[in-house]
């Protein structure tokens, strides 16, 4: 269905048929927040909110990008893009130019393509819409240039673009899950040892995402500030990264931290990693109430120790938690704005959604609610 609709959009825009279809998921993270760039543990899931694209390669270096969501068309010449022109660009166009520059310089891709996008991943809401957009552009470039697509390597390319061109000191979690996810599974990943393991989700687990519809323009700088604080904290206590600390070791080193803020950042890390480990046990036993309690603890820690929540995120957590069907809730992703996730018993999904929507309506607020399913990583197919 989505494929057909996008083929029609592509035809309308470019007067030709697309050759390939791409589907890139958004993601939630069950637990393990702000741990990835600290060598810690994460447990993300790819979700069925997706960025879809149809494309066809060119025989020259022109790239034409059409976004159906923004009803906007942009044209680029790969040959004209250099580092300076990427640096001078902002926002949406910067993502595209960064990818084109990366494709040209690092992946030896000179040929362009026409591409039409349609997405239902809310933008800038903490569901990894930007990693999805970068991945889609990279994959389109690789397809157009007949290059191999390596799922294991692509996450690192996406992260490099986020870090070096978009100026975000992000970790590997988002690109990793949208590349490697397995349907109905979470991906357990140790960002230090790079050990990974697929965790089958209990059949009874229901997942809800609440988009508070808030955006913060300073998210990038606040995120980078947390990153810098964690690096400094690790240095002050002489460890490679904060995930090397155990709780007793952390407490023993308390006086070595220059400020209480840095100690609190480290305390979040140590306890969040422990919560990820405990979550694995609870999920394996199908104990979703105990898992729910862990994510609620995670929220308190992100709010009080790591200080990346916001009034609106706290309010959304409090609102959904008031429902008897809710087993736990927390802010998700980088924080400061965006989405909250909540868990419940799968057969109570509708009840939880209904009650929460009613509570928000009574407050005159209109966040968006989604019941989400765990899907596989990005997919592409030939349409010919
Ligand atoms: C953003 C980053 C991720 C991760 C999360 C917080 O989504 O892109 O790398 O750090 O924030 O867990």
Coordinates of C-alpha atoms and ligand atoms in Angstrom, one line a residue:
X1 CA 0.0 0.0 0.0
X2 CA 2.7 2.5 1.1
X3 CA 4.8 1.3 -1.8
X4 CA 2.0 2.0 -4.3
X5 CA 1.2 5.4 -2.9
X6 CA 4.9 6.4 -3.0
X7 CA 5.3 5.1 -6.6
X8 CA 2.4 7.3 -7.6
X9 CA 4.0 10.3 -5.8
X10 CA 7.3 9.6 -7.5
X11 CA 5.7 9.4 -10.9
X12 CA 3.8 12.6 -10.4
X13 CA 6.9 14.4 -9.4
X14 CA 9.5 12.9 -11.8
X15 CA 7.4 11.6 -14.8
X16 CA 9.1 8.2 -14.5
X17 CA 8.8 5.0 -12.5
X18 CA 11.1 4.5 -9.5
X19 CA 13.5 1.6 -9.5
X20 CA 13.7 1.0 -5.8
X21 CA 11.7 1.3 -2.6
X22 CA 13.2 1.9 0.8
X23 CA 11.6 1.6 4.2
X24 CA 13.5 2.9 7.3
X25 CA 12.1 2.6 10.8
X26 CA 12.1 5.0 13.7
X27 CA 13.1 3.6 17.1
X28 CA 12.3 3.6 20.7
X29 CA 14.7 2.6 23.4
X30 CA 13.2 0.4 26.1
X31 CA 15.9 1.4 28.6
X32 CA 19.5 2.5 28.8
X33 CA 19.4 6.2 28.1
X34 CA 22.4 8.4 27.6
X35 CA 24.5 5.3 28.1
X36 CA 25.7 4.7 24.5
X37 CA 28.3 7.4 24.3
X38 CA 29.5 6.3 27.8
X39 CA 30.3 2.7 26.8
X40 CA 27.1 1.5 28.4
X41 CA 24.2 -0.8 27.7
X42 CA 21.2 0.0 25.5
X43 CA 18.0 -1.9 24.6
X44 CA 16.4 -0.3 21.6
X45 CA 13.6 -1.5 19.3
X46 CA 12.8 -0.5 15.8
X47 CA 9.2 0.6 15.5
X48 CA 6.6 0.6 12.7
X49 CA 6.6 4.4 12.3
X50 CA 8.6 4.6 9.1
X51 CA 10.3 6.8 6.6
X52 CA 9.6 5.5 3.1
X53 CA 11.4 6.5 -0.1
X54 CA 11.2 5.6 -3.8
X55 CA 14.1 6.4 -6.0
X56 CA 15.8 6.1 -9.4
X57 CA 19.4 6.6 -10.3
X58 CA 20.7 9.2 -12.8
X59 CA 23.5 9.0 -15.3
X60 CA 24.9 12.3 -14.1
X61 CA 25.6 13.8 -10.6
X62 CA 22.2 15.6 -10.1
X63 CA 20.3 14.7 -7.0
X64 CA 16.6 15.7 -6.7
X65 CA 14.9 15.3 -3.4
X66 CA 11.2 15.6 -3.0
X67 CA 9.6 15.5 0.5
X68 CA 5.9 14.7 0.3
X69 CA 5.5 15.7 3.9
X70 CA 6.9 19.2 3.4
X71 CA 5.8 19.4 -0.3
X72 CA 9.2 20.6 -1.0
X73 CA 11.7 19.9 -3.8
X74 CA 15.4 20.5 -3.7
X75 CA 18.1 19.9 -6.3
X76 CA 21.9 19.4 -5.8
X77 CA 24.9 18.7 -7.9
X78 CA 27.2 16.2 -6.1
X79 CA 30.2 17.8 -7.9
X80 CA 29.5 21.2 -6.4
X81 CA 29.3 20.0 -2.8
X82 CA 32.4 20.5 -0.6
X83 CA 33.0 20.7 3.1
X84 CA 32.5 24.5 3.2
X85 CA 29.2 24.4 1.4
X86 CA 28.0 21.7 3.8
X87 CA 29.1 23.9 6.8
X88 CA 27.2 26.9 5.4
X89 CA 23.9 25.0 5.1
X90 CA 21.4 24.5 7.9
X91 CA 18.7 22.1 8.9
X92 CA 17.1 19.7 6.4
X93 CA 19.3 20.7 3.5
X94 CA 22.4 20.2 5.6
X95 CA 21.4 16.5 6.2
X96 CA 21.2 15.9 2.5
X97 CA 24.4 17.8 1.6
X98 CA 26.3 16.0 4.4
X99 CA 25.2 12.6 3.0
X100 CA 26.1 13.6 -0.6
X101 CA 29.5 14.8 0.5
X102 CA 30.1 11.6 2.5
X103 CA 28.9 9.5 -0.4
X104 CA 31.3 11.2 -2.7
X105 CA 34.4 11.5 -0.5
X106 CA 34.2 8.3 1.5
X107 CA 32.2 5.9 -0.5
X108 CA 33.2 6.9 -4.0
X109 CA 29.7 7.6 -5.2
X110 CA 29.5 10.2 -8.0
X111 CA 26.1 9.4 -9.6
X112 CA 22.9 11.1 -8.5
X113 CA 19.3 10.1 -8.2
X114 CA 15.7 11.3 -7.9
X115 CA 14.1 10.4 -4.6
X116 CA 10.7 11.0 -3.1
X117 CA 10.2 10.7 0.7
X118 CA 7.1 10.1 2.8
X119 CA 7.3 9.6 6.5
X120 CA 5.1 9.2 9.6
X121 CA 8.0 9.4 12.1
X122 CA 7.4 12.7 13.9
X123 CA 10.4 14.9 13.2
X124 CA 12.7 15.9 16.0
X125 CA 10.6 14.1 18.5
X126 CA 13.3 11.7 19.8
X127 CA 12.2 8.7 17.6
X128 CA 15.4 8.9 15.5
X129 CA 13.9 10.6 12.5
X130 CA 17.3 12.2 11.7
X131 CA 19.2 8.9 11.8
X132 CA 16.5 7.4 9.5
X133 CA 16.8 10.3 7.1
X134 CA 20.6 10.0 6.9
X135 CA 20.4 6.3 6.5
X136 CA 17.9 6.6 3.7
X137 CA 20.0 9.1 1.8
X138 CA 23.2 7.0 2.2
X139 CA 21.4 3.9 1.1
X140 CA 19.8 5.7 -1.9
X141 CA 23.3 6.9 -3.0
X142 CA 24.8 3.4 -2.6
X143 CA 21.9 1.9 -4.7
X144 CA 22.2 4.6 -7.4
X145 CA 25.9 3.9 -7.7
X146 CA 25.5 0.1 -7.6
X147 CA 27.6 -0.3 -4.4
X148 CA 27.3 -3.0 -1.8
X149 CA 25.1 -2.2 1.2
X150 CA 26.7 -3.4 4.4
X151 CA 24.3 -3.4 7.4
X152 CA 27.1 -3.8 9.9
X153 CA 29.1 -0.8 8.6
X154 CA 26.2 1.6 7.7
X155 CA 25.5 2.5 11.4
X156 CA 29.0 3.8 11.8
X157 CA 28.7 5.9 8.6
X158 CA 25.5 7.4 9.9
X159 CA 27.1 8.2 13.3
X160 CA 30.1 9.8 11.6
X161 CA 27.8 12.1 9.6
X162 CA 25.9 13.1 12.8
X163 CA 29.1 13.7 14.7
X164 CA 31.3 15.3 12.1
X165 CA 28.8 17.2 9.9
X166 CA 25.7 17.8 12.0
X167 CA 27.7 18.6 15.1
X168 CA 25.9 16.2 17.4
X169 CA 28.1 14.0 19.7
X170 CA 25.6 11.2 19.4
X171 CA 26.3 7.5 20.1
X172 CA 25.7 4.5 18.0
X173 CA 22.3 3.4 19.3
X174 CA 20.0 5.0 16.8
X175 CA 21.8 4.0 13.6
X176 CA 22.5 0.6 15.0
X177 CA 18.9 -0.4 15.7
X178 CA 17.4 1.0 12.5
X179 CA 20.0 -1.0 10.5
X180 CA 20.0 -4.3 12.5
X181 CA 16.7 -4.7 14.2
X182 CA 14.8 -8.0 14.1
X183 CA 11.0 -8.1 14.2
X184 CA 9.5 -8.6 17.7
X185 CA 12.9 -8.2 19.3
X186 CA 14.9 -5.6 21.1
X187 CA 18.6 -5.3 20.5
X188 CA 20.8 -5.6 23.6
X189 CA 24.0 -3.8 22.8
X190 CA 27.1 -3.2 24.9
X191 CA 28.6 -0.1 23.5
X192 CA 32.0 -0.8 25.0
X193 CA 32.6 -4.4 24.0
X194 CA 30.2 -4.2 21.0
X195 CA 28.6 -7.4 22.1
X196 CA 25.1 -7.7 20.8
X197 CA 22.2 -10.0 21.5
X198 CA 18.6 -10.1 20.2
X199 CA 16.0 -10.2 23.0
X200 CA 12.6 -11.6 22.1
X201 CA 9.9 -9.3 23.4
X202 CA 7.3 -11.0 25.7
X203 CA 4.0 -11.4 23.8
X204 CA 2.2 -9.6 26.5
X205 CA 4.3 -6.4 26.2
X206 CA 2.3 -3.4 24.9
X207 CA 4.2 -0.2 23.9
X208 CA 2.9 3.3 23.6
X209 CA 4.6 6.4 22.5
X210 CA 3.3 9.8 23.5
X211 CA 4.6 12.7 21.4
X212 CA 4.4 15.9 23.6
X213 CA 4.8 17.9 20.4
X214 CA 7.4 20.0 22.1
X215 CA 10.7 20.9 20.3
X216 CA 13.7 22.5 21.8
X217 CA 16.1 24.4 19.5
X218 CA 18.9 23.9 22.0
X219 CA 18.7 20.1 22.1
X220 CA 22.0 19.8 20.2
X221 CA 24.0 22.0 22.5
X222 CA 22.4 20.6 25.7
X223 CA 23.1 17.0 24.5
X224 CA 26.7 17.9 23.7
X225 CA 27.0 19.5 27.1
X226 CA 25.9 16.2 28.8
X227 CA 28.4 14.4 26.6
X228 CA 31.2 16.7 27.6
X229 CA 30.3 16.4 31.3
X230 CA 30.4 12.6 31.1
X231 CA 33.8 12.7 29.5
X232 CA 35.1 15.1 32.1
X233 CA 33.6 13.0 35.0
X234 CA 35.3 9.8 33.6
X235 CA 38.6 11.7 33.4
X236 CA 38.3 13.0 37.0
X237 CA 38.0 9.5 38.4
X238 CA 40.5 7.9 36.0
X239 CA 38.3 5.5 34.0
X240 CA 38.0 5.0 30.3
X241 CA 34.3 5.7 30.4
X242 CA 31.6 6.0 33.2
X243 CA 30.3 2.5 32.5
X244 CA 33.5 1.1 33.9
X245 CA 32.3 2.1 37.4
X246 CA 30.5 -0.2 39.7
X247 CA 28.3 1.3 42.4
X248 CA 30.8 0.6 45.3
X249 CA 33.6 2.0 43.2
X250 CA 31.6 5.1 42.4
X251 CA 30.8 5.8 46.0
X252 CA 34.4 5.2 47.0
X253 CA 35.5 7.8 44.4
X254 CA 32.9 10.4 45.3
X255 CA 35.4 12.9 46.5
X256 CA 37.3 12.8 43.3
X257 CA 34.5 14.4 41.4
X258 CA 34.9 18.2 41.2
X259 CA 31.2 18.9 41.4
X260 CA 28.1 17.1 42.6
X261 CA 26.6 17.5 39.2
X262 CA 29.3 15.3 37.7
X263 CA 28.8 12.8 40.4
X264 CA 25.1 12.7 39.6
X265 CA 25.8 12.1 35.9
X266 CA 28.0 9.2 36.8
X267 CA 25.4 7.8 39.3
X268 CA 22.8 7.9 36.6
X269 CA 25.1 5.9 34.3
X270 CA 26.0 3.2 36.9
X271 CA 22.4 2.7 37.9
X272 CA 21.0 2.9 34.4
X273 CA 23.4 0.1 33.2
X274 CA 22.2 -2.0 36.2
X275 CA 18.6 -1.3 35.2
X276 CA 19.3 -2.6 31.7
X277 CA 20.8 -5.8 33.1
X278 CA 17.8 -6.2 35.4
X279 CA 15.4 -5.5 32.5
X280 CA 16.9 -8.4 30.5
X281 CA 16.0 -10.7 33.4
X282 CA 12.5 -9.4 33.8
X283 CA 11.7 -9.5 30.1
X284 CA 13.1 -13.0 29.8
X285 CA 10.6 -14.0 32.6
X286 CA 7.8 -12.2 30.9
X287 CA 7.5 -10.0 34.0
X288 CA 6.4 -6.8 32.3
X289 CA 5.2 -5.1 35.6
X290 CA 8.7 -5.4 37.0
X291 CA 10.1 -4.1 33.7
X292 CA 7.7 -1.2 33.8
X293 CA 8.8 -0.3 37.3
X294 CA 12.4 -0.1 36.0
X295 CA 11.6 2.3 33.2
X296 CA 9.8 4.5 35.7
X297 CA 12.9 4.5 37.8
X298 CA 14.9 5.4 34.7
X299 CA 12.7 8.4 34.2
X300 CA 13.3 9.7 37.7
X301 CA 17.0 9.4 37.2
X302 CA 17.0 11.1 33.8
X303 CA 14.9 13.9 35.4
X304 CA 16.8 14.3 38.7
X305 CA 20.4 13.1 38.1
X306 CA 21.0 13.5 34.4
X307 CA 18.7 16.5 34.1
X308 CA 17.5 15.9 30.5
X309 CA 13.8 15.9 31.1
X310 CA 11.4 18.8 30.7
X311 CA 8.2 20.1 32.3
X312 CA 6.2 18.7 29.4
X313 CA 7.9 15.3 29.4
X314 CA 7.4 15.0 33.2
X315 CA 3.8 16.0 32.8
X316 CA 3.2 13.4 30.1
X317 CA 4.8 10.7 32.3
X318 CA 2.7 11.7 35.3
X319 CA -0.5 11.7 33.2
X320 CA -0.1 8.3 31.6
X321 CA 1.0 6.8 34.9
X322 CA -2.3 7.8 36.5
X323 CA -4.0 5.1 34.4
X324 CA -4.4 1.8 36.2
X325 CA -3.4 0.1 32.9
X326 CA 0.0 1.8 32.8
X327 CA 2.9 -0.3 34.1
X328 CA 5.6 2.3 33.7
X329 CA 6.6 5.3 31.7
X330 CA 9.6 7.5 30.9
X331 CA 11.0 10.1 28.6
X332 CA 13.0 8.7 25.7
X333 CA 15.9 9.5 23.5
X334 CA 18.1 12.6 24.0
X335 CA 15.4 14.4 26.1
X336 CA 14.7 18.1 26.7
X337 CA 11.6 17.7 24.5
X338 CA 9.8 15.1 22.3
X339 CA 8.4 11.7 23.3
X340 CA 7.6 9.6 26.3
X341 CA 7.1 5.8 26.1
X342 CA 4.8 3.8 28.3
X343 CA 4.3 0.1 28.8
X344 CA 1.2 -2.0 29.5
X345 CA -0.2 -5.4 29.0
X346 CA -0.8 -5.8 25.3
X347 CA -4.5 -6.5 25.8
X348 CA -4.9 -3.2 27.6
X349 CA -3.3 -1.1 24.9
X350 CA -6.6 0.4 23.7
X351 CA -7.7 1.1 27.3
X352 CA -4.5 2.8 28.1
X353 CA -4.6 4.9 25.0
X354 CA -8.2 5.8 25.6
X355 CA -7.7 6.8 29.2
X356 CA -4.6 8.8 28.5
X357 CA -6.1 10.6 25.6
X358 CA -9.1 11.5 27.7
X359 CA -6.8 12.8 30.5
X360 CA -4.9 15.0 28.0
X361 CA -8.1 16.2 26.5
X362 CA -9.5 17.2 29.9
X363 CA -6.3 19.3 30.4
X364 CA -6.8 20.9 27.0
X365 CA -3.6 19.4 25.8
X366 CA -3.2 17.5 22.6
X367 CA -0.2 15.2 22.6
X368 CA -0.2 12.4 19.9
X369 CA -0.4 8.8 21.0
X370 CA 0.9 5.8 19.0
X371 CA 0.7 2.1 19.9
X372 CA 3.9 0.8 18.3
X373 CA 5.1 -2.6 17.2
X374 CA 8.7 -3.9 17.0
X375 CA 9.7 -4.2 13.3
X376 CA 12.9 -5.2 11.5
X377 CA 15.6 -2.8 10.4
X378 CA 15.6 -0.9 7.1
X379 CA 14.5 -2.8 4.0
X380 CA 15.0 -2.0 0.4
X381 CA 13.6 -3.7 -2.7
X382 CA 13.9 -3.6 -6.4
X383 CA 10.7 -2.4 -8.1
X384 CA 11.5 -3.5 -11.6
Ligands
LIG1 C1 20.0 10.4 21.1 C2 21.3 10.0 20.5 C3 21.7 8.6 21.0 C4 21.5 8.4 22.5 C5 20.2 9.0 23.0 C6 20.1 9.0 24.5 O1 19.0 9.7 20.5 O2 21.3 10.0 19.1 O3 23.0 8.2 20.5 O4 22.6 9.0 23.1 O5 20.0 10.3 22.5 O6 20.2 7.7 25.0

